[in-house]
CSV table of C-alpha atoms and ligand atoms in Angstrom, one decimal:
chain,number,residue,atom,x,y,z
A,1,UNK,CA,-26.6,9.5,-31.0
A,2,UNK,CA,-27.6,12.7,-32.9
A,3,UNK,CA,-27.1,14.7,-29.7
A,4,UNK,CA,-23.5,13.4,-29.4
A,5,UNK,CA,-22.7,14.1,-33.0
A,6,UNK,CA,-23.8,17.8,-32.6
A,7,UNK,CA,-22.0,18.1,-29.4
A,8,UNK,CA,-18.8,16.7,-30.9
A,9,UNK,CA,-19.0,19.2,-33.7
A,10,UNK,CA,-19.5,22.2,-31.4
A,11,UNK,CA,-17.1,21.0,-28.7
A,12,UNK,CA,-14.8,18.6,-30.3
A,13,UNK,CA,-13.3,16.1,-27.9
A,14,UNK,CA,-9.5,15.9,-28.0
A,15,UNK,CA,-7.2,12.9,-27.6
A,16,UNK,CA,-6.1,12.8,-23.9
A,17,UNK,CA,-2.6,12.1,-25.0
A,18,UNK,CA,-1.7,14.2,-28.1
A,19,UNK,CA,-4.5,16.7,-27.8
A,20,UNK,CA,-5.6,16.3,-31.5
A,21,UNK,CA,-9.3,16.5,-32.2
A,22,UNK,CA,-10.8,13.0,-32.1
A,23,UNK,CA,-13.0,11.6,-34.9
A,24,UNK,CA,-16.7,12.0,-34.2
A,25,UNK,CA,-17.8,9.2,-31.8
A,26,UNK,CA,-14.4,8.3,-30.5
A,27,UNK,CA,-13.6,8.8,-26.8
A,28,UNK,CA,-10.5,8.8,-24.8
A,29,UNK,CA,-7.4,8.7,-27.0
A,30,UNK,CA,-6.7,8.5,-30.7
A,31,UNK,CA,-5.7,5.3,-32.5
A,32,UNK,CA,-2.1,6.4,-33.0
A,33,UNK,CA,-1.7,7.2,-29.3
A,34,UNK,CA,-3.3,3.9,-28.2
A,35,UNK,CA,-0.3,2.2,-29.8
A,36,UNK,CA,2.2,4.5,-28.0
A,37,UNK,CA,1.1,4.6,-24.4
A,38,UNK,CA,3.5,2.6,-22.2
A,39,UNK,CA,1.6,0.4,-19.7
A,40,UNK,CA,3.8,-0.9,-16.8
A,41,UNK,CA,5.2,-4.3,-17.6
A,42,UNK,CA,6.6,-7.1,-15.4
A,43,UNK,CA,8.9,-7.4,-13.5
A,44,UNK,CA,7.6,-4.7,-11.1
A,45,UNK,CA,8.5,-3.5,-7.6
A,46,UNK,CA,6.3,-5.3,-5.1
A,47,UNK,CA,5.7,-2.1,-3.2
A,48,UNK,CA,5.2,0.8,-5.6
A,49,UNK,CA,4.6,-1.1,-8.8
A,50,UNK,CA,7.4,0.5,-10.8
A,51,UNK,CA,9.1,-1.5,-13.5
A,52,UNK,CA,12.4,-3.0,-12.4
A,53,UNK,CA,15.2,-4.4,-14.5
A,54,UNK,CA,16.3,-7.3,-12.4
A,55,UNK,CA,13.5,-9.9,-11.9
A,56,UNK,CA,15.4,-11.4,-8.9
A,57,UNK,CA,14.8,-8.1,-7.0
A,58,UNK,CA,11.6,-7.5,-5.1
A,59,UNK,CA,11.9,-3.8,-4.6
A,60,UNK,CA,13.0,-0.8,-6.7
A,61,UNK,CA,15.8,1.5,-5.5
A,62,UNK,CA,13.4,4.1,-4.0
A,63,UNK,CA,11.4,1.5,-2.0
A,64,UNK,CA,14.4,-0.5,-0.8
A,65,UNK,CA,16.1,2.7,0.5
A,66,UNK,CA,13.1,4.4,2.2
A,67,UNK,CA,10.4,3.5,4.6
A,68,UNK,CA,7.2,2.9,2.7
A,69,UNK,CA,4.2,2.3,5.1
A,70,UNK,CA,1.6,1.9,2.4
A,71,UNK,CA,0.7,-1.7,1.4
A,72,UNK,CA,1.0,-1.6,-2.4
A,73,UNK,CA,0.7,0.6,-5.5
A,74,UNK,CA,-1.2,0.4,-8.7
A,75,UNK,CA,0.2,2.9,-11.1
A,76,UNK,CA,-1.0,2.8,-14.7
A,77,UNK,CA,1.6,4.1,-17.1
A,78,UNK,CA,5.3,4.8,-17.3
A,79,UNK,CA,6.0,8.6,-17.1
A,80,UNK,CA,7.3,9.0,-20.6
A,81,UNK,CA,5.8,10.6,-23.8
A,82,UNK,CA,3.0,10.7,-24.7
A,83,UNK,CA,1.8,10.2,-21.1
A,84,UNK,CA,4.2,12.8,-19.6
A,85,UNK,CA,3.1,15.4,-22.2
A,86,UNK,CA,-0.5,14.6,-21.5
A,87,UNK,CA,0.0,15.0,-17.7
A,88,UNK,CA,1.7,18.4,-18.1
A,89,UNK,CA,-1.3,19.7,-20.1
A,90,UNK,CA,-3.6,18.2,-17.5
A,91,UNK,CA,-1.8,19.8,-14.6
A,92,UNK,CA,-0.7,23.1,-16.0
A,93,UNK,CA,-2.7,23.9,-19.1
A,94,UNK,CA,-6.3,23.5,-18.2
A,95,UNK,CA,-7.0,20.1,-19.8
A,96,UNK,CA,-9.0,18.9,-16.8
A,97,UNK,CA,-11.2,16.8,-19.1
A,98,UNK,CA,-8.4,14.3,-19.4
A,99,UNK,CA,-9.4,13.0,-16.0
A,100,UNK,CA,-12.2,11.1,-17.6
A,101,UNK,CA,-9.8,9.0,-19.7
A,102,UNK,CA,-7.3,8.6,-16.8
A,103,UNK,CA,-9.9,7.5,-14.3
A,104,UNK,CA,-11.7,5.1,-16.7
A,105,UNK,CA,-8.4,3.5,-17.7
A,106,UNK,CA,-7.3,3.0,-14.1
A,107,UNK,CA,-10.7,1.5,-13.2
A,108,UNK,CA,-10.7,-0.8,-16.2
A,109,UNK,CA,-7.2,-2.1,-15.5
A,110,UNK,CA,-7.4,-2.4,-11.7
A,111,UNK,CA,-11.0,-2.6,-10.7
A,112,UNK,CA,-10.8,-6.3,-9.8
A,113,UNK,CA,-7.7,-5.7,-7.7
A,114,UNK,CA,-9.5,-2.9,-5.8
A,115,UNK,CA,-12.5,-5.2,-5.1
A,116,UNK,CA,-10.2,-8.1,-4.0
A,117,UNK,CA,-8.3,-5.8,-1.7
A,118,UNK,CA,-11.5,-4.8,0.0
A,119,UNK,CA,-11.0,-1.1,-0.6
A,120,UNK,CA,-13.8,0.8,1.2
A,121,UNK,CA,-13.0,4.3,0.3
A,122,UNK,CA,-11.2,6.3,-2.4
A,123,UNK,CA,-9.2,9.3,-1.1
A,124,UNK,CA,-7.6,11.9,-3.4
A,125,UNK,CA,-4.2,13.2,-2.4
A,126,UNK,CA,-5.3,16.7,-1.3
A,127,UNK,CA,-4.2,19.9,-2.9
A,128,UNK,CA,-3.5,23.0,-0.8
A,129,UNK,CA,-6.2,25.7,-1.0
A,130,UNK,CA,-3.8,28.3,-2.4
A,131,UNK,CA,-2.7,25.9,-5.1
A,132,UNK,CA,-6.3,25.1,-5.9
A,133,UNK,CA,-7.1,28.8,-6.2
A,134,UNK,CA,-4.3,29.3,-8.7
A,135,UNK,CA,-5.0,26.2,-10.8
A,136,UNK,CA,-8.8,26.3,-10.6
A,137,UNK,CA,-9.3,22.6,-10.3
A,138,UNK,CA,-8.1,19.7,-8.1
A,139,UNK,CA,-6.5,17.2,-10.5
A,140,UNK,CA,-6.3,14.2,-8.1
A,141,UNK,CA,-9.9,14.7,-7.0
A,142,UNK,CA,-11.1,14.8,-10.6
A,143,UNK,CA,-9.4,11.4,-11.3
A,144,UNK,CA,-10.6,10.0,-8.0
A,145,UNK,CA,-14.2,10.9,-8.7
A,146,UNK,CA,-14.1,9.1,-12.1
A,147,UNK,CA,-12.6,6.0,-10.4
A,148,UNK,CA,-15.3,6.2,-7.8
A,149,UNK,CA,-18.1,6.4,-10.4
A,150,UNK,CA,-16.7,3.5,-12.4
A,151,UNK,CA,-16.1,1.2,-9.4
A,152,UNK,CA,-19.0,2.4,-7.2
A,153,UNK,CA,-16.5,2.7,-4.3
A,154,UNK,CA,-17.3,5.9,-2.4
A,155,UNK,CA,-14.9,8.8,-2.5
A,156,UNK,CA,-14.2,10.4,0.8
A,157,UNK,CA,-13.6,14.1,-0.1
A,158,UNK,CA,-12.2,16.1,2.8
A,159,UNK,CA,-11.0,13.0,4.8
A,160,UNK,CA,-7.4,14.1,4.2
A,161,UNK,CA,-6.4,17.8,4.2
A,162,UNK,CA,-3.2,19.5,3.1
A,163,UNK,CA,-2.1,21.8,5.9
A,164,UNK,CA,1.1,23.0,4.5
A,165,UNK,CA,1.7,24.5,1.1
A,166,UNK,CA,4.8,22.5,0.2
A,167,UNK,CA,7.5,24.1,-2.0
A,168,UNK,CA,7.5,22.7,-5.5
A,169,UNK,CA,8.9,19.2,-5.1
A,170,UNK,CA,11.2,19.5,-8.1
A,171,UNK,CA,13.5,21.8,-6.3
A,172,UNK,CA,14.1,19.5,-3.4
A,173,UNK,CA,16.3,16.5,-2.9
A,174,UNK,CA,14.8,13.2,-1.6
A,175,UNK,CA,15.5,13.8,2.1
A,176,UNK,CA,14.0,17.3,1.9
A,177,UNK,CA,11.0,16.1,0.0
A,178,UNK,CA,10.3,13.5,2.6
A,179,UNK,CA,10.6,15.8,5.5
A,180,UNK,CA,8.5,18.5,3.8
A,181,UNK,CA,5.7,16.0,3.1
A,182,UNK,CA,5.6,14.3,6.4
A,183,UNK,CA,4.2,17.4,8.0
A,184,UNK,CA,1.9,18.4,5.1
A,185,UNK,CA,-1.2,16.3,5.7
A,186,UNK,CA,-3.8,15.8,8.5
A,187,UNK,CA,-7.3,14.3,8.8
A,188,UNK,CA,-9.8,16.9,7.8
A,189,UNK,CA,-11.1,18.8,10.7
A,190,UNK,CA,-14.7,18.6,9.6
A,191,UNK,CA,-14.6,14.9,8.9
A,192,UNK,CA,-17.1,13.1,11.1
A,193,UNK,CA,-17.6,9.8,9.3
A,194,UNK,CA,-16.2,6.4,10.3
A,195,UNK,CA,-12.6,5.5,9.6
A,196,UNK,CA,-12.5,3.0,6.8
A,197,UNK,CA,-10.3,-0.1,7.1
A,198,UNK,CA,-8.8,0.0,3.6
A,199,UNK,CA,-8.3,3.1,1.5
A,200,UNK,CA,-7.1,3.8,-2.0
A,201,UNK,CA,-5.2,7.0,-2.4
A,202,UNK,CA,-5.3,8.6,-5.8
A,203,UNK,CA,-2.7,10.9,-7.3
A,204,UNK,CA,-1.8,11.9,-10.8
A,205,UNK,CA,2.0,11.1,-10.7
A,206,UNK,CA,4.0,9.0,-8.3
A,207,UNK,CA,7.7,10.0,-8.3
A,208,UNK,CA,9.7,9.0,-5.2
A,209,UNK,CA,6.7,8.1,-3.1
A,210,UNK,CA,7.2,10.8,-0.4
A,211,UNK,CA,3.7,12.2,-1.0
A,212,UNK,CA,1.9,8.9,-0.7
A,213,UNK,CA,4.1,8.1,2.4
A,214,UNK,CA,3.1,11.3,4.0
A,215,UNK,CA,-0.6,10.6,3.5
A,216,UNK,CA,-0.3,7.0,4.5
A,217,UNK,CA,1.3,7.8,7.9
A,218,UNK,CA,-1.6,10.2,8.7
A,219,UNK,CA,-4.2,7.6,7.6
A,220,UNK,CA,-2.6,4.8,9.6
A,221,UNK,CA,-2.2,6.9,12.7
A,222,UNK,CA,-6.0,7.7,12.4
A,223,UNK,CA,-6.8,3.9,12.4
A,224,UNK,CA,-6.9,3.0,8.7
A,225,UNK,CA,-5.5,-0.6,8.5
A,226,UNK,CA,-4.5,-0.9,4.9
A,227,UNK,CA,-3.5,1.9,2.4
A,228,UNK,CA,-3.0,1.4,-1.3
A,229,UNK,CA,-2.5,3.9,-4.0
A,230,UNK,CA,-3.1,4.4,-7.7
A,231,UNK,CA,-1.7,7.0,-10.1
A,232,UNK,CA,-1.9,7.7,-13.8
A,233,UNK,CA,1.9,7.4,-14.1
A,234,UNK,CA,5.0,6.5,-12.2
A,235,UNK,CA,8.6,7.6,-12.9
A,236,UNK,CA,11.0,10.5,-12.6
A,237,UNK,CA,9.5,13.9,-13.3
B,1,ZN,ZN1,-3.5,11.0,-29.7
B,2,ZN,ZN1,9.2,0.6,-5.6
């Protein structure tokens, strides 16, 4: 399209992985990066979806050592370069437009699973208001709304709320993280809709699973029967 060509020249699209300008007409990521991104391979943890080394094991270390109340996870990539660099730019350096590539890729890979699981609603892991003010955008919500558009499964914005502005998770050990996050979420006070039976939580990165666990407990206590999650990447941050 002529319009697209002009738009690409004025606002060149960048590769959502290496951030180089994409050739006119190309969307998403560049050719070089598409050969480098690391999709999760089998064998995988039956709970969180992380790659595991021993195919005789069902669960990874994190999932076998901690209570995980959600039903199953659908992460997309391993958290290694170029994905990890991309997510850092997405979260901390204003590259909010990467959400388009992330959301589309998740939908493309897992759409059929989401339909089979009977997911009725997509719920982004909420960001605290203070954090949102600082960052200017809600990264999980951006990804969730693209997944919602691509799958036509409605997004319930405001269903979950973050009540506590948790300390940066990096500085905490696993036990502290868990405790910190258990108290961080609640059902949104203004939410008046019905409680869906099956929900897909969306986050950018899954590390130990404490965030998803915190959200899951609140959702299940509110009557949601099955909780799944998806994330752009999984691994140690
Ligand atoms: Zn690239
Ligand atoms: Zn696991």
